[in-house]
XYZ file of C-alpha atoms in Angstrom:
685
model
C -0.123 0.011 0.031
C 2.056 2.832 -1.356
C -0.342 5.588 -0.411
C -2.600 4.670 2.450
C -5.647 6.702 3.696
C -5.369 8.254 7.152
C -8.500 6.343 8.237
C -6.794 3.162 7.257
C -3.636 3.625 9.195
C -3.065 1.840 12.556
C -0.093 2.594 14.701
C 0.501 0.264 17.560
C 2.937 -0.151 20.259
C 3.813 -3.665 21.344
C 4.582 -3.403 25.066
C 4.978 -5.699 28.003
C 7.371 -7.242 30.377
C 10.834 -8.262 29.358
C 10.667 -11.817 27.888
C 6.941 -11.968 27.357
C 7.319 -12.594 23.710
C 7.003 -9.083 21.991
C 9.707 -9.429 19.356
C 8.460 -12.906 18.610
C 4.942 -11.707 18.096
C 6.048 -8.949 15.841
C 7.843 -11.562 13.678
C 4.628 -13.582 13.539
C 2.635 -10.605 12.412
C 5.269 -9.847 9.694
C 5.243 -13.436 8.484
C 1.349 -13.654 8.525
C 1.257 -10.384 6.461
C 3.790 -11.816 3.930
C 6.511 -9.382 4.737
C 8.966 -12.215 5.722
C 9.090 -15.729 4.480
C 10.038 -17.372 7.766
C 10.275 -15.926 11.391
C 13.656 -15.074 12.877
C 14.636 -15.929 16.360
C 15.674 -13.663 19.197
C 18.244 -16.257 20.388
C 20.355 -15.826 17.321
C 19.566 -12.224 16.500
C 17.810 -12.899 13.186
C 14.573 -11.031 13.864
C 13.537 -8.046 11.937
C 13.435 -5.771 15.043
C 16.446 -6.810 17.284
C 19.442 -6.026 14.928
C 21.721 -4.052 17.142
C 24.695 -5.982 18.580
C 23.827 -4.664 22.112
C 20.426 -6.330 21.730
C 21.526 -9.759 20.209
C 24.259 -10.204 22.559
C 21.737 -9.909 25.578
C 18.889 -11.596 23.963
C 16.562 -8.702 24.663
C 15.375 -5.451 23.006
C 17.223 -2.366 23.944
C 15.605 0.292 21.611
C 12.625 0.959 19.548
C 12.217 -0.853 16.379
C 9.692 -0.159 13.425
C 7.987 -2.850 11.330
C 5.237 -1.470 9.004
C 3.067 -3.958 7.315
C -0.055 -4.076 5.169
C -3.189 -5.994 6.038
C -6.400 -6.603 4.311
C -9.516 -7.652 6.224
C -13.331 -7.395 5.423
C -12.339 -6.231 1.993
C -10.405 -3.181 3.147
C -6.671 -2.545 3.169
C -4.761 -1.209 6.154
C -1.324 0.062 6.876
C -0.190 -1.205 10.225
C 2.819 0.578 11.783
C 4.089 -1.896 14.385
C 6.547 -0.517 17.037
C 8.459 -3.017 19.010
C 9.561 -1.867 22.430
C 12.028 -3.033 25.082
C 10.474 -4.673 28.228
C 13.498 -4.160 30.605
C 12.748 -1.288 32.985
C 16.173 0.285 32.166
C 14.665 1.172 28.634
C 11.336 2.772 29.732
C 12.152 5.845 27.793
C 11.748 3.942 24.635
C 8.276 2.682 25.697
C 7.303 6.276 26.441
C 8.446 7.438 22.951
C 6.607 4.515 21.309
C 3.332 5.359 23.285
C 3.653 9.061 22.435
C 3.073 8.284 18.743
C 0.996 5.132 18.924
C -2.802 4.985 18.637
C -3.166 1.691 20.400
C -1.077 -0.256 22.762
C -0.895 -4.032 22.428
C 0.050 -5.201 25.957
C 1.601 -8.749 25.665
C 1.294 -10.982 28.541
C 2.819 -14.441 28.591
C 0.207 -17.261 29.397
C 2.766 -18.964 31.521
C 3.642 -15.933 33.913
C 0.651 -13.729 33.956
C 0.977 -10.136 35.175
C 4.595 -9.167 35.882
C 6.257 -5.960 37.027
C 6.891 -4.828 33.382
C 3.039 -5.489 32.612
C 2.054 -3.225 35.503
C 4.517 -0.444 34.531
C 3.270 -0.663 30.877
C -0.481 -0.498 31.891
C 0.482 2.567 34.105
C 1.917 4.350 31.197
C -1.011 3.758 29.073
C -3.362 4.874 31.815
C -1.360 8.209 32.223
C -1.591 8.881 28.581
C -5.240 7.756 28.133
C -4.103 5.589 25.468
C -6.528 2.766 24.086
C -5.163 -0.810 24.718
C -5.856 -4.333 24.083
C -4.128 -7.332 25.712
C -2.640 -10.276 23.756
C -2.074 -13.369 25.834
C 0.766 -15.213 24.023
C 2.680 -18.458 24.717
C -0.643 -20.229 25.128
C 1.119 -23.331 23.543
C 3.607 -23.530 26.272
C 3.860 -25.878 29.230
C 2.332 -24.036 32.170
C 0.022 -21.866 30.234
C -3.351 -21.066 31.989
C -5.532 -18.466 30.132
C -8.166 -18.246 32.664
C -5.674 -17.686 35.488
C -4.080 -14.881 33.504
C -7.496 -13.297 32.708
C -8.366 -13.375 36.479
C -5.016 -11.866 37.425
C -5.581 -9.122 34.743
C -9.096 -8.354 36.000
C -7.877 -8.217 39.586
C -5.133 -5.906 38.918
C -6.585 -3.633 36.225
C -10.380 -3.627 36.880
C -13.471 -4.597 34.943
C -12.638 -2.902 31.822
C -10.491 -5.857 31.067
C -12.775 -8.182 29.111
C -12.107 -11.349 27.133
C -12.782 -11.172 23.432
C -11.410 -14.683 22.656
C -11.082 -17.928 24.418
C -8.471 -20.661 23.628
C -9.447 -24.029 21.968
C -7.246 -26.399 23.981
C -4.384 -25.327 25.991
C -0.572 -25.903 26.196
C 0.447 -28.611 23.794
C -3.165 -29.116 22.795
C -3.788 -25.443 21.936
C -5.138 -25.478 18.396
C -7.680 -22.685 17.806
C -9.675 -19.594 18.846
C -13.178 -19.019 20.146
C -14.256 -15.509 19.012
C -16.706 -14.167 21.760
C -17.720 -11.175 19.421
C -19.156 -13.334 16.573
C -19.687 -16.405 18.801
C -17.753 -18.528 16.205
C -14.722 -20.792 16.360
C -11.602 -21.253 14.137
C -9.292 -24.224 14.102
C -5.675 -24.032 12.873
C -3.680 -26.581 10.978
C 0.046 -27.195 11.157
C 0.668 -24.460 8.481
C -0.982 -21.846 10.429
C -4.135 -21.639 8.310
C -7.483 -21.625 9.985
C -10.913 -22.924 9.060
C -14.302 -22.693 10.846
C -15.342 -25.419 13.362
C -18.169 -26.045 15.779
C -17.446 -25.104 19.468
C -16.252 -28.066 21.549
C -19.039 -29.301 23.825
C -16.923 -28.527 26.925
C -16.525 -24.847 25.893
C -19.785 -24.063 24.150
C -21.784 -23.144 27.185
C -19.071 -20.816 28.551
C -18.573 -19.256 25.118
C -22.105 -18.520 24.606
C -22.542 -17.030 28.099
C -19.496 -14.718 27.668
C -20.695 -13.761 24.153
C -24.015 -12.631 25.698
C -22.101 -10.762 28.518
C -19.954 -9.041 25.941
C -22.864 -7.975 23.659
C -24.749 -6.767 26.675
C -21.758 -4.700 27.939
C -21.117 -3.268 24.588
C -24.718 -2.246 23.615
C -24.995 -0.361 27.000
C -22.784 2.376 25.280
C -25.162 2.874 22.359
C -28.817 3.822 23.135
C -30.168 2.776 19.830
C -28.330 -0.620 19.972
C -29.516 -1.135 23.631
C -33.047 -0.464 22.742
C -32.908 -3.003 19.815
C -31.270 -5.500 21.909
C -33.901 -5.300 24.721
C -36.536 -5.557 22.024
C -35.024 -8.844 20.797
C -33.854 -7.335 17.526
C -30.611 -9.273 16.489
C -27.495 -7.047 16.118
C -24.861 -8.133 13.514
C -21.266 -8.588 14.452
C -20.469 -5.554 12.383
C -22.711 -3.331 14.369
C -21.543 -4.676 17.688
C -17.954 -4.273 16.568
C -18.453 -0.577 15.581
C -19.702 0.172 19.103
C -17.054 -1.942 20.636
C -14.326 -0.091 18.617
C -15.731 3.291 20.017
C -15.550 1.874 23.508
C -11.944 0.703 22.996
C -11.001 4.101 21.800
C -12.653 5.632 24.873
C -10.742 3.302 27.196
C -13.888 1.861 28.635
C -13.092 -1.529 27.296
C -9.718 -3.384 27.131
C -10.158 -6.652 25.076
C -8.213 -9.658 25.866
C -7.139 -11.879 22.852
C -5.066 -15.070 22.903
C -2.645 -16.845 20.685
C 0.729 -18.205 20.072
C 3.307 -16.445 18.060
C 5.426 -19.618 17.441
C 2.376 -21.728 16.115
C 0.746 -18.751 14.517
C -2.715 -19.580 16.251
C -4.592 -16.265 16.804
C -2.256 -14.084 14.725
C -4.790 -13.567 11.904
C -7.440 -12.576 14.428
C -5.030 -10.192 16.231
C -4.396 -8.537 12.958
C -7.987 -8.264 12.070
C -9.050 -6.944 15.551
C -6.304 -4.273 15.308
C -7.622 -3.156 11.994
C -11.243 -3.441 12.639
C -11.465 -2.452 16.329
C -8.360 -0.315 16.705
C -8.505 3.385 16.530
C -7.620 5.265 13.439
C -5.107 8.214 14.061
C -6.257 10.176 16.927
C -6.118 13.981 17.546
C -2.786 15.058 19.008
C -2.612 17.644 21.864
C -0.341 20.498 21.387
C 0.295 23.889 22.801
C -0.901 26.941 20.817
C 0.073 30.230 22.330
C 0.616 28.384 25.768
C -3.004 26.868 25.591
C -3.705 23.105 24.907
C -5.459 22.414 21.646
C -6.266 19.040 19.757
C -4.994 18.969 16.264
C -7.090 16.377 14.190
C -5.323 13.919 11.907
C -6.669 15.576 8.787
C -4.731 14.596 5.703
C -6.109 17.835 4.027
C -5.135 20.122 6.788
C -2.203 22.339 7.430
C 1.113 20.244 7.650
C 2.335 19.600 11.124
C 5.131 17.102 11.840
C 6.316 15.696 15.032
C 10.024 14.724 15.178
C 9.883 12.123 17.849
C 13.299 10.397 17.685
C 16.825 11.037 16.237
C 19.294 8.342 15.536
C 22.683 7.981 13.756
C 22.848 5.721 10.762
C 26.231 4.582 9.427
C 25.329 5.099 5.957
C 22.782 7.892 5.901
C 24.019 9.899 8.873
C 21.501 11.593 11.209
C 18.055 10.143 10.692
C 14.906 11.722 12.148
C 11.840 9.701 12.727
C 8.608 11.793 12.255
C 4.816 11.279 12.548
C 2.712 13.398 10.389
C 0.140 14.939 12.917
C -1.870 16.986 10.217
C -1.538 17.421 6.524
C 0.271 15.368 3.946
C 3.948 15.654 3.353
C 6.096 14.885 0.401
C 9.891 14.573 -0.287
C 11.571 17.898 -0.667
C 8.780 19.726 1.248
C 10.074 22.837 3.110
C 8.808 23.357 6.649
C 9.936 25.311 9.643
C 10.892 24.379 13.221
C 8.292 25.880 15.298
C 10.804 26.207 18.355
C 13.682 27.858 16.628
C 12.257 29.233 13.323
C 14.894 27.111 11.421
C 13.990 26.163 7.835
C 13.996 22.486 7.075
C 13.876 20.590 3.886
C 12.653 17.008 3.804
C 15.491 15.654 1.873
C 13.951 12.248 1.142
C 11.194 10.359 2.888
C 11.449 6.720 3.769
C 10.110 4.227 5.942
C 12.116 1.957 8.338
C 11.461 -1.734 8.779
C 14.265 -3.089 10.955
C 17.366 -2.148 9.177
C 15.607 -1.694 5.780
C 14.847 1.649 4.315
C 11.621 1.695 2.122
C 11.000 4.592 -0.082
C 7.954 6.694 0.732
C 6.405 9.050 -1.859
C 3.748 10.802 0.338
C 3.202 10.515 4.156
C -0.376 11.431 5.081
C -1.686 12.432 8.664
C -1.298 9.565 11.120
C 1.574 7.844 9.211
C 5.069 7.374 10.407
C 8.199 7.849 8.221
C 11.921 8.999 8.486
C 13.698 11.811 7.029
C 17.613 12.275 6.685
C 19.807 15.221 7.817
C 17.423 17.745 9.381
C 19.679 20.523 10.164
C 18.235 21.952 13.367
C 15.313 19.909 14.699
C 16.253 17.482 17.548
C 13.818 15.034 19.258
C 10.460 16.440 20.361
C 10.166 19.359 18.044
C 7.498 20.233 15.528
C 7.820 21.218 11.820
C 5.082 23.323 10.286
C 4.518 26.151 7.882
C 6.301 29.385 8.751
C 4.552 31.438 11.430
C 2.491 28.657 13.038
C 2.948 29.006 16.830
C 2.642 25.352 17.770
C 4.800 23.620 20.373
C 4.768 20.399 22.341
C 4.505 20.114 26.153
C 7.170 18.913 28.401
C 7.553 15.127 28.570
C 7.805 13.081 31.563
C 10.659 10.842 30.913
C 12.051 8.156 33.423
C 14.354 9.597 36.073
C 17.977 8.980 35.451
C 18.517 7.414 38.826
C 21.934 5.556 38.073
C 25.291 7.075 37.247
C 28.886 6.296 36.503
C 31.728 8.672 36.040
C 33.289 8.452 32.469
C 36.636 9.487 30.862
C 38.101 8.547 27.610
C 40.327 5.511 27.423
C 43.179 7.404 25.663
C 44.293 10.960 25.353
C 43.598 10.802 21.490
C 39.947 10.165 22.347
C 39.574 12.797 25.172
C 38.767 15.687 22.707
C 36.080 13.611 20.852
C 34.314 12.322 24.099
C 32.067 15.490 24.776
C 30.741 15.543 21.279
C 30.190 11.780 21.133
C 28.325 11.949 24.493
C 26.145 14.707 23.233
C 25.241 12.636 20.051
C 24.602 9.591 22.238
C 22.058 11.736 24.473
C 20.449 13.139 21.370
C 19.640 9.597 20.378
C 18.538 8.622 23.987
C 17.328 11.648 25.784
C 16.943 9.382 28.953
C 20.648 9.716 29.099
C 22.082 12.915 30.760
C 25.765 14.076 31.208
C 26.885 16.294 33.968
C 30.280 17.824 34.815
C 30.571 17.890 38.743
C 32.882 20.810 39.670
C 33.377 19.733 43.205
C 34.794 16.255 42.141
C 36.019 17.070 38.568
C 34.160 14.014 37.290
C 31.990 13.801 34.122
C 28.908 11.601 34.936
C 26.810 9.738 32.606
C 23.306 9.353 34.132
C 20.659 6.763 32.960
C 17.790 4.526 34.463
C 19.986 1.658 35.426
C 23.209 -0.322 35.119
C 22.070 -2.277 31.867
C 20.977 1.283 30.225
C 24.538 2.706 30.829
C 26.224 -0.540 29.720
C 24.352 -0.442 26.313
C 24.977 3.278 26.057
C 28.766 2.894 26.499
C 28.742 0.032 23.958
C 26.963 2.212 21.594
C 29.375 5.023 22.212
C 32.171 2.930 20.984
C 30.339 1.232 18.015
C 28.663 4.320 16.650
C 31.042 7.092 17.556
C 34.315 5.301 17.834
C 35.026 6.442 21.405
C 36.022 4.069 24.123
C 34.962 5.365 27.528
C 36.283 3.985 30.773
C 34.041 4.200 33.902
C 34.844 4.620 37.533
C 32.743 5.003 40.649
C 30.906 8.231 41.282
C 32.566 10.251 43.983
C 30.095 11.973 46.264
C 30.416 15.693 46.273
C 31.018 16.236 49.994
C 31.761 19.767 51.335
C 32.792 21.053 54.743
C 32.395 23.940 56.812
C 33.901 25.467 60.025
C 32.805 23.759 63.298
C 32.776 27.063 65.401
C 33.246 30.582 64.955
C 36.917 31.853 65.063
C 38.924 35.023 64.641
C 42.451 34.625 62.982
C 45.046 36.519 61.239
C 46.553 35.845 57.836
C 50.006 37.143 56.981
C 52.229 37.396 54.010
C 55.816 38.897 54.356
C 58.311 38.259 51.730
C 61.490 40.257 51.179
C 64.212 38.863 49.104
C 65.736 41.910 47.689
C 63.875 44.503 45.500
C 60.126 44.697 45.537
C 58.643 42.393 48.349
C 55.167 41.301 49.195
C 53.446 42.297 52.360
C 49.878 41.998 53.669
C 48.132 41.182 56.905
C 44.362 40.609 57.379
C 42.516 39.774 60.427
C 39.139 37.905 59.682
C 36.357 36.773 61.937
C 34.632 33.687 60.522
C 31.277 32.425 61.457
C 29.414 29.221 60.219
C 26.398 30.220 57.987
C 23.174 28.586 57.212
C 23.220 25.703 54.673
C 23.392 26.836 51.058
C 24.469 30.423 51.639
C 27.964 30.107 50.304
C 30.351 32.881 51.412
C 29.138 36.074 52.792
C 31.881 38.618 52.914
C 31.979 41.987 54.602
C 34.745 44.468 55.154
C 34.560 46.132 58.642
C 38.064 47.655 58.414
C 38.372 51.296 59.816
C 40.981 53.745 59.440
C 42.369 52.381 56.161
C 44.164 49.458 57.751
C 43.357 47.613 54.408
C 43.090 50.039 51.586
C 39.849 49.972 49.688
C 41.378 48.894 46.387
C 42.641 45.549 48.141
C 39.402 44.649 49.859
C 38.104 42.734 46.566
C 41.465 40.806 46.682
C 40.649 39.611 50.130
C 37.337 38.262 49.132
C 38.845 36.494 46.032
C 41.492 34.973 48.135
C 38.974 33.616 50.548
C 36.840 32.202 47.655
C 39.872 30.605 46.108
C 41.054 29.018 49.369
C 37.436 27.743 50.092
C 37.398 26.013 46.733
C 40.878 24.350 47.406
C 39.377 22.432 50.343
C 39.609 22.189 54.053
C 40.923 19.682 56.502
C 39.234 16.702 54.724
C 40.105 18.051 51.267
C 36.518 19.000 50.412
C 35.320 22.505 49.303
C 34.537 24.688 52.199
C 31.214 26.359 52.138
C 28.618 28.448 54.061
C 30.769 30.856 55.997
C 30.313 34.583 57.061
C 33.835 36.225 56.692
C 34.273 39.759 58.242
C 37.581 41.392 57.502
C 37.986 43.381 60.784
C 41.537 44.571 60.560
C 44.894 44.361 58.686
C 48.028 46.114 57.766
C 49.755 47.091 54.547
C 52.971 48.545 53.126
C 52.855 51.467 50.739
C 55.492 49.852 48.410
C 55.313 45.973 49.041
C 51.544 45.441 49.291
C 49.590 44.261 46.352
C 46.470 42.421 45.305
C 48.303 39.141 45.045
C 49.744 39.673 48.517
C 46.207 40.290 50.119
C 44.741 37.207 48.102
C 47.582 35.131 49.618
C 46.950 36.496 53.214
C 43.208 35.890 52.933
C 44.105 32.223 51.875
C 46.382 31.944 54.888
C 43.572 33.194 57.274
C 41.180 30.554 56.047
C 43.704 27.816 56.533
C 44.444 29.120 60.018
C 40.722 29.138 60.773
C 40.353 25.637 59.691
C 43.365 24.566 61.985
C 41.953 26.366 64.961
C 38.199 25.775 64.642
C 38.106 22.332 62.844
C 35.472 21.567 60.301
C 32.575 19.206 59.845
C 31.794 17.401 56.657
C 28.660 18.156 54.845
C 27.063 15.329 52.752
C 24.282 15.852 50.030
C 20.895 14.542 51.142
C 18.375 13.459 48.524
C 14.625 13.468 48.808
C 13.265 10.138 47.502
C 9.959 8.625 46.727
C 9.916 4.818 46.620
C 7.029 2.990 45.158
C 6.619 -0.630 46.364
C 4.012 -3.221 46.594
C 2.362 -3.745 50.040
C 4.129 -6.998 50.578
C 7.583 -5.519 50.311
C 7.075 -2.375 52.359
C 8.516 -3.711 55.592
C 11.657 -5.036 53.852
C 12.245 -1.681 52.043
C 11.571 0.479 55.208
C 14.249 -1.738 56.977
C 16.640 -1.296 54.182
C 16.078 2.598 54.071
C 16.849 2.514 57.792
C 20.088 0.864 57.253
C 20.871 3.607 54.782
C 20.471 6.396 57.358
C 17.203 7.465 55.925
C 14.726 9.750 57.672
C 11.294 8.512 56.624
C 8.922 11.399 56.297
C 5.813 9.227 55.692
C 3.927 6.674 53.415
C 0.826 6.830 51.507
C -1.286 4.070 49.812
C -2.207 4.152 46.024
C -4.685 2.021 44.169
C -3.588 -1.559 43.342
C -1.768 -2.271 46.595
C 1.097 -0.017 46.167
C 2.928 1.973 48.985
C 4.806 5.284 48.340
C 7.540 5.911 50.931
C 8.928 9.405 51.217
C 12.272 9.878 52.856
C 15.486 11.893 52.993
C 18.425 9.699 52.423
C 22.295 10.652 52.204
C 23.328 10.558 48.564
C 26.287 8.424 49.595
C 23.830 5.688 50.396
C 22.022 5.738 46.995
C 24.753 4.785 44.517
C 23.285 1.461 43.644
C 19.853 1.842 45.245
C 18.058 1.481 41.932
C 19.438 -1.916 41.517
C 19.184 -2.879 45.055
C 15.463 -1.998 45.124
C 14.745 -4.072 42.155
C 16.236 -7.045 43.837
C 14.424 -6.386 47.087
C 11.090 -6.181 45.444
C 11.368 -8.725 42.724
C 11.448 -5.916 40.094
C 8.220 -4.284 41.362
C 9.816 -1.284 43.124
C 10.783 1.993 41.597
C 12.396 5.226 43.045
C 12.674 8.929 42.050
C 15.216 11.055 43.872
C 16.143 14.697 43.635
C 18.857 16.752 45.614
C 17.302 18.320 48.778
C 20.075 19.950 50.901
C 23.361 19.456 52.690
C 23.613 18.194 56.205
C 26.481 17.371 58.636
C 27.678 13.759 58.162
C 28.018 11.749 61.289
C 31.661 12.252 62.828
C 32.361 8.559 62.669
C 31.839 8.508 58.983
C 33.721 11.737 58.375
C 36.668 10.203 60.274
C 36.819 7.256 58.016
C 36.743 9.621 54.848
C 33.646 8.060 53.661
C 33.274 8.419 49.912
C 30.869 5.785 48.620
């Protein structure tokens, strides 16, 4: 389908827990649509979607992958843009990107495992975005599969909107067909993956008919005309019921559950049919116009509006920008404008991406996804439109980069190229953040977990030819004076000719946290000439940055210069800067210092069953728990203040402690005095 109509486009994001079978399901969809002749295997990296070395070596998806296909059902052709997403929580940003451009989420659940931590997180993401969803229970052919147990688990966790649309014929090794509750018909599959109608098995017929009636009754309550006909005994056709069901799916009031097996192909045809017939066409997109939220309909005849939602580096093409056309229709060589910067952009050539293949695109209508090479000034999350259109996107809510490593180039030759390589890496994956910490001199690479950063560093070397070495993150400790003190700083140097002379007397007082240096001159009688007073302040600032008794920067002081002496010939700015530095060092020697450590405010979300273990672990990390609150679904949110030195691996430890169900958000809150026993050990975890 070279030129799909907007109303016939379906963009689906395949989401779920890691290992639930998402990539294998996408392979089955591609094979059933005739895109590929035989399915690849995730184990050997031969699938369409998992092609990056970082993914194949780990046997999991580590980034988004796109696999458009065409499918005809009920005599109507459709373009289905399939987006395969990672299931590992470290790559949650990729899921958020996929959901931001999808019109329907396909939540994949393994019939052998049921609802897992990644299932719950994926559901929460859909709920937050008000995105329609359907559930596909896969691996129904595997040992231990139990569809009814999984269905009950889904309904218990996610509520009554979850309703079965299919039942399995047989189970585990005997799984061989699908019972469709919408049409109240059954289909049996042969060994080649082809289906043919059959009568419902006697042991299933009663349950199937009852659930069919329940489904119809539930659906028609959303349409007054159909409800009236239903109550009057007027039969409704499956097409009429399906149209109403599609509207309820789009509204989020029904989440249908389908069942099948990607390996045997059972249920794959029905999944494609239901995506096309029940899934929503491209939905309006909410943007900001003059600071006010406005819905832009997916109108192929409207004014062009293009969302640049991902940027990546291609070894042959260079920079590639993935776009979704929100409104209008664009063609190769069209000229648009970045609505944020006003920069002019030319669409140098449009193509679609299917794994590593580039497929030429002539026109891209509203609702469709494509790629364009070498946009000059339009990074991720920008809009392209006609000049003068004041449209922008709202701020995204990406995952918190809660894990960090310090990085530096492996060789001097790579040192100059490292900053640019890191910048390009973060452009591809905005969930990565780089930060230079002045207190420690380290460059930090922050991400959502250890695997996220491991993959990022491998990509850094593979794509940008820079090998980065990691080291532990040093905590940015500071120190301040333990008590008020008044001291004298003196510089007297005479070795023939012009000498250096300066004396300052300074009264130091510890100041409130976060106030830095407060300097005041109280000198009278010209003991320190006015032109040298700034040099005293500069000298104190430099000495504080150089560190105190423990080697950490000195902060939060009130310094009053109360007296001093000078020489009309030998005094200079340099001399008074040096005298001020001597004064601070003398103050440190006399009054001593206390070490200040950064304190983070954390919100830890855990299931009820893990609350006690998590609270005990936080206590061992010197946390001050401020309170807990209960969310729906049996989740507890613990709010606490925790020393940053105790949080280095907390993201990973929390996952282990809660079996993958826990999550944490943290932000710097303040500095506080570190216990003397730890300061004496020089703690720097």
